[in-house]
Coordinates of C-alpha atoms in Angstrom, one line a residue:
X4 CA 1.4 2.2 -26.6
X5 CA 0.1 3.6 -23.5
X6 CA 2.2 5.5 -21.3
X7 CA 2.4 5.1 -17.7
X8 CA 4.8 6.9 -15.2
X9 CA 5.4 5.6 -12.0
X10 CA 6.3 7.4 -8.6
X11 CA 8.0 5.9 -5.8
X12 CA 9.3 2.9 -8.1
X13 CA 11.9 2.0 -6.1
X14 CA 10.1 1.4 -2.9
X15 CA 8.3 -1.8 -1.9
X16 CA 5.1 -0.7 -3.7
X17 CA 6.5 1.0 -6.5
X18 CA 8.8 -1.9 -7.7
X19 CA 5.9 -4.1 -8.0
X20 CA 3.6 -1.2 -10.2
X21 CA 6.9 -0.8 -12.3
X22 CA 7.5 -4.9 -13.1
X23 CA 3.2 -4.8 -13.8
X24 CA 3.4 -2.1 -15.8
X25 CA 5.8 -3.4 -17.6
X26 CA 4.2 -6.6 -18.3
X27 CA 1.2 -5.0 -19.2
X28 CA 3.5 -3.7 -22.5
X29 CA 3.0 0.0 -21.2
X30 CA 5.9 2.5 -22.1
X31 CA 7.1 2.7 -18.8
X32 CA 8.2 5.9 -17.4
X33 CA 9.6 6.2 -13.7
X34 CA 10.3 9.5 -11.3
X35 CA 13.4 9.6 -8.9
X36 CA 15.1 12.0 -7.0
X37 CA 18.8 13.4 -8.0
X38 CA 20.0 11.0 -5.6
X39 CA 18.3 7.9 -6.4
X40 CA 19.3 8.5 -10.0
X41 CA 22.7 8.1 -8.9
X42 CA 22.6 5.4 -7.8
X43 CA 23.1 2.6 -9.7
X44 CA 22.3 -0.5 -7.7
X45 CA 18.6 1.2 -7.1
X46 CA 18.4 2.2 -10.8
X47 CA 19.4 -1.4 -12.0
X48 CA 16.4 -2.9 -11.8
X49 CA 14.1 -0.1 -13.6
X50 CA 16.8 0.2 -16.4
X51 CA 16.4 -4.0 -17.0
X52 CA 12.4 -2.9 -17.5
X53 CA 14.0 -0.2 -20.1
X54 CA 12.0 2.5 -18.2
X55 CA 12.6 5.9 -19.1
X56 CA 14.2 7.9 -16.4
X57 CA 12.7 11.9 -15.2
X58 CA 14.7 13.4 -12.7
X59 CA 12.9 15.5 -10.3
X60 CA 11.2 15.9 -6.9
X61 CA 7.6 16.3 -5.4
X62 CA 8.6 19.6 -4.4
X63 CA 9.3 20.6 -8.0
X64 CA 6.4 21.8 -9.4
X65 CA 8.8 22.1 -13.0
X66 CA 10.2 18.1 -12.9
X67 CA 6.3 16.8 -12.0
X68 CA 5.0 19.0 -15.1
X69 CA 7.6 17.8 -17.3
X70 CA 7.5 14.2 -16.3
X71 CA 3.8 14.0 -16.1
X72 CA 3.0 15.6 -19.6
X73 CA 4.9 12.6 -21.1
X74 CA 2.8 10.1 -20.1
X75 CA -1.2 9.3 -20.5
X76 CA -1.5 7.7 -17.1
X77 CA 0.5 8.5 -13.3
X78 CA 0.0 6.1 -10.8
X79 CA 1.6 7.5 -7.3
X80 CA 3.6 4.9 -4.6
X81 CA 4.8 7.8 -2.5
X82 CA 4.8 7.6 1.4
X83 CA 2.0 8.6 3.0
X84 CA 3.8 11.2 5.2
X85 CA 5.1 13.2 2.0
X86 CA 2.1 15.8 1.7
X87 CA 4.2 17.2 -1.3
X88 CA 1.5 15.0 -3.6
X89 CA -0.6 18.2 -3.3
X90 CA 1.9 19.5 -5.7
X91 CA 1.8 16.2 -7.8
X92 CA -2.1 17.0 -8.0
X93 CA -1.3 20.2 -9.3
X94 CA 0.8 18.5 -12.0
X95 CA -1.1 15.8 -13.3
X96 CA -4.5 18.7 -13.6
X97 CA -2.1 21.1 -15.6
X98 CA -0.5 18.8 -17.8
X99 CA -3.6 16.6 -18.1
X100 CA -4.0 12.5 -18.0
X101 CA -6.2 9.6 -18.6
X102 CA -6.1 8.2 -15.2
X103 CA -4.5 9.2 -12.0
X104 CA -3.9 6.6 -9.0
X105 CA -2.7 8.6 -6.0
X106 CA -1.1 7.0 -2.8
X107 CA -3.8 8.6 -1.0
X108 CA -6.3 5.0 -1.2
X109 CA -3.1 2.9 -0.5
X110 CA -3.9 2.4 2.8
X111 CA -7.6 1.7 5.0
X112 CA -10.6 2.3 3.1
X113 CA -11.8 6.1 3.9
X114 CA -15.6 4.8 4.5
X115 CA -14.1 2.0 7.4
X116 CA -11.8 4.3 9.1
X117 CA -12.7 7.0 11.6
X118 CA -11.6 10.4 10.9
X119 CA -9.1 12.4 13.3
X120 CA -8.0 9.4 14.7
X121 CA -4.7 8.4 12.6
X122 CA -2.8 11.1 11.5
X123 CA -1.4 9.5 8.3
X124 CA -4.6 9.0 7.0
X125 CA -6.1 12.5 7.8
X126 CA -3.1 13.5 5.1
X127 CA -4.2 10.9 2.6
X128 CA -8.1 12.0 3.0
X129 CA -6.7 15.8 2.5
X130 CA -4.9 14.8 -0.8
X131 CA -7.9 12.9 -2.3
X132 CA -10.2 15.8 -1.2
X133 CA -7.6 17.7 -3.6
X134 CA -7.9 15.3 -6.2
X135 CA -11.7 15.4 -6.1
X136 CA -11.9 19.1 -5.9
X137 CA -9.3 19.4 -9.2
X138 CA -12.2 17.2 -11.0
X139 CA -9.1 14.5 -11.6
X140 CA -9.7 10.9 -13.7
X141 CA -8.6 9.4 -10.7
X142 CA -8.8 5.7 -10.0
X143 CA -8.3 4.9 -5.6
X144 CA -7.0 1.7 -4.8
X145 CA -8.0 1.0 -1.1
X146 CA -5.5 -2.0 0.1
X147 CA -6.0 -2.3 3.7
X148 CA -2.5 -3.9 5.1
X149 CA 0.1 -4.9 3.0
X150 CA 2.0 -8.1 3.6
X151 CA 5.4 -6.5 3.6
X152 CA 4.3 -4.7 6.8
X153 CA 1.6 -6.6 8.6
X154 CA 2.3 -10.2 7.7
X155 CA 6.1 -10.3 7.7
X156 CA 5.9 -8.6 11.0
X157 CA 2.8 -11.2 12.5
X158 CA 0.9 -8.3 12.6
X159 CA 3.2 -6.0 15.2
X160 CA 3.7 -3.2 13.1
X161 CA 6.7 -1.9 16.1
X162 CA 8.8 -4.5 14.5
X163 CA 8.9 -3.4 10.5
X164 CA 12.7 -3.1 9.8
X165 CA 13.7 -5.6 12.5
X166 CA 15.6 -8.8 12.0
X167 CA 14.8 -11.7 11.3
X168 CA 11.3 -11.3 10.0
X169 CA 8.8 -12.9 10.8
X170 CA 10.5 -12.2 14.9
X171 CA 11.0 -14.1 17.3
X172 CA 9.1 -11.9 19.8
X173 CA 5.5 -10.4 19.2
X174 CA 3.3 -8.4 20.7
X175 CA -0.3 -9.4 20.7
X176 CA -3.1 -6.3 20.6
X177 CA -6.3 -6.7 22.8
X178 CA -7.5 -10.5 22.8
X179 CA -5.9 -11.0 19.6
X180 CA -9.7 -11.8 18.0
X181 CA -10.3 -9.2 15.8
X182 CA -9.9 -9.4 12.0
X183 CA -8.3 -7.6 9.5
X184 CA -7.4 -7.9 5.5
X185 CA -4.1 -7.9 4.1
X186 CA -2.6 -8.2 0.8
X187 CA 0.9 -8.8 -0.9
X188 CA 2.4 -5.7 -3.1
X189 CA 2.6 -7.7 -6.2
X190 CA -1.5 -8.1 -6.4
X191 CA -1.8 -4.5 -5.2
X192 CA -0.1 -3.6 -8.6
X193 CA -1.8 -6.5 -10.0
X194 CA -5.6 -4.8 -9.1
X195 CA -4.2 -1.2 -10.3
X196 CA -3.2 -2.1 -13.6
X197 CA -6.5 -3.8 -14.2
X198 CA -8.5 -0.8 -12.6
X199 CA -6.4 1.5 -15.1
X200 CA -7.9 -0.7 -18.3
X201 CA -11.6 -0.6 -16.7
X202 CA -13.6 2.5 -17.7
X203 CA -15.9 2.1 -15.2
X204 CA -13.0 2.6 -12.5
X205 CA -13.0 6.5 -13.7
X206 CA -13.6 8.3 -10.5
X207 CA -14.2 5.5 -8.9
X208 CA -13.2 3.9 -6.0
X209 CA -12.1 -0.2 -5.2
X210 CA -11.3 -2.2 -2.4
X211 CA -8.6 -5.1 -1.8
X212 CA -10.5 -7.2 1.1
X213 CA -8.8 -10.6 0.9
X214 CA -7.0 -12.8 3.2
X215 CA -9.1 -11.7 6.5
X216 CA -7.7 -13.1 9.9
X217 CA -6.9 -12.4 13.3
X218 CA -4.1 -11.5 14.7
X219 CA -3.6 -14.7 17.3
X220 CA -4.6 -16.7 14.0
X221 CA -1.9 -15.2 12.0
X222 CA 1.1 -16.0 14.6
X223 CA -0.4 -20.1 15.0
X224 CA -0.4 -19.6 11.7
X225 CA 3.1 -18.8 11.3
X226 CA 3.8 -21.6 13.8
X227 CA 2.6 -24.3 11.6
X228 CA 4.1 -23.4 8.5
X229 CA 7.4 -22.6 10.2
X230 CA 8.1 -24.5 13.6
X231 CA 9.0 -21.8 14.9
X232 CA 6.9 -20.4 18.2
X233 CA 7.4 -16.8 18.8
X234 CA 7.2 -15.3 22.1
X235 CA 4.1 -13.4 22.7
X236 CA 3.6 -10.5 24.9
X237 CA -0.1 -9.2 25.4
X238 CA -1.2 -5.4 25.2
X239 CA -4.3 -4.4 26.8
X240 CA -6.2 -1.4 24.8
X241 CA -5.4 0.6 27.7
X242 CA -2.1 0.1 26.8
X243 CA -1.9 0.2 23.2
X244 CA -3.6 3.9 23.5
X245 CA -0.9 5.0 25.8
X246 CA 1.7 3.9 23.2
X247 CA -0.4 5.8 20.4
X248 CA -0.3 8.9 22.4
X249 CA 3.5 8.8 22.6
X250 CA 3.8 7.5 18.9
X251 CA 1.0 8.7 17.0
X252 CA 1.6 7.1 14.0
X253 CA 1.1 3.7 15.6
X254 CA -2.8 4.8 15.3
X255 CA -2.7 1.9 12.6
X256 CA -2.7 -0.6 15.2
X257 CA -5.8 0.3 16.6
X258 CA -7.6 1.0 13.2
X259 CA -6.5 -2.9 12.8
X260 CA -6.6 -5.0 15.8
X261 CA -8.9 -2.9 18.6
X262 CA -11.4 -1.5 15.7
X263 CA -10.9 -3.9 13.0
X264 CA -11.6 -1.1 10.2
X265 CA -9.8 -3.3 7.4
X266 CA -12.7 -6.0 7.6
X267 CA -15.5 -3.9 7.9
X268 CA -18.2 -3.4 4.8
X269 CA -18.6 -0.8 2.9
X270 CA -20.4 0.1 0.3
X271 CA -16.7 0.5 -1.7
X272 CA -16.8 -2.5 -4.5
X273 CA -14.1 -5.2 -3.7
X274 CA -11.6 -5.9 -6.4
X275 CA -12.0 -9.9 -6.8
X276 CA -16.0 -9.2 -7.4
X277 CA -15.1 -6.8 -9.7
X278 CA -12.4 -8.7 -11.3
X279 CA -12.9 -12.4 -10.8
X280 CA -10.0 -13.7 -13.0
X281 CA -7.3 -12.2 -10.8
X282 CA -6.2 -14.4 -7.8
X283 CA -4.2 -13.4 -4.6
X284 CA -1.7 -14.6 -2.7
X285 CA -2.4 -16.0 0.7
X286 CA -0.9 -15.6 3.8
X287 CA 0.4 -19.2 4.1
X288 CA 1.7 -19.2 0.6
X289 CA 3.5 -16.1 1.9
X290 CA 4.4 -17.6 5.1
X291 CA 6.1 -20.6 3.4
X292 CA 8.7 -18.5 1.2
X293 CA 9.3 -16.8 4.4
X294 CA 10.3 -19.9 6.2
X295 CA 12.0 -21.5 3.1
X296 CA 14.2 -17.8 2.7
X297 CA 15.1 -18.3 6.8
X298 CA 12.2 -15.9 8.1
X299 CA 13.9 -13.0 6.1
X300 CA 11.4 -9.6 5.1
X301 CA 9.7 -10.6 2.6

């Protein structure tokens, strides 16, 4: 039986990775922080999956190498702001695994996104550079926009974490006519587990470019599905640049809705072409589910 370690398994993406790994018949292992391990509510779903729990921290090399040394494969779904993944790269190298999926790919395709314009992306690039320098058996999955972050907010990243979602008021960036691509966390997990079974994906990169839609069309689709009509206020590219200057992390809004970097064609193989048997959730079906749940977050 293949053993797989999920790092970040209590998060939005990591929890889907854990469920997909269990459905795949893997021996599921998870790494959690000491505080998380003591939280019964957060640990309950993982225990129901039969996960072997390792307690550690991304800053603690010894705890990482102990956990990594118990498994064949490692999937990291830690938050982009965690530069500590550099320590994980070292642990993966020293323990030796058959495959490593770094969190560096869970976002924009490096081939499409301009260097130096988005701080989180630069952190991801640094991690990926370290992975390649260590000559690890990696597979990188570029996901572009997550449903829970972008579809649930109608494309307005500033609304993430608010209630209700989709929001009653949304900012339209630019003219609202630049396309972007989006995928559910469940489908990201399905692609990842499929790629882990693919020997051709070793030291390879895969992009998911499904559900191409403009922000204006996304807002209109939500209106049609839900019967709700959010208030829309427009922000010009110049106003967005001023906002990004104050909050650099919002540079993703520029990448999605001004530059259209998630919808650009690149030489990176696309998941549906590689794995035509996979089926992807549509934005419309996600909206139907949200409307039925009263507009709560995915």
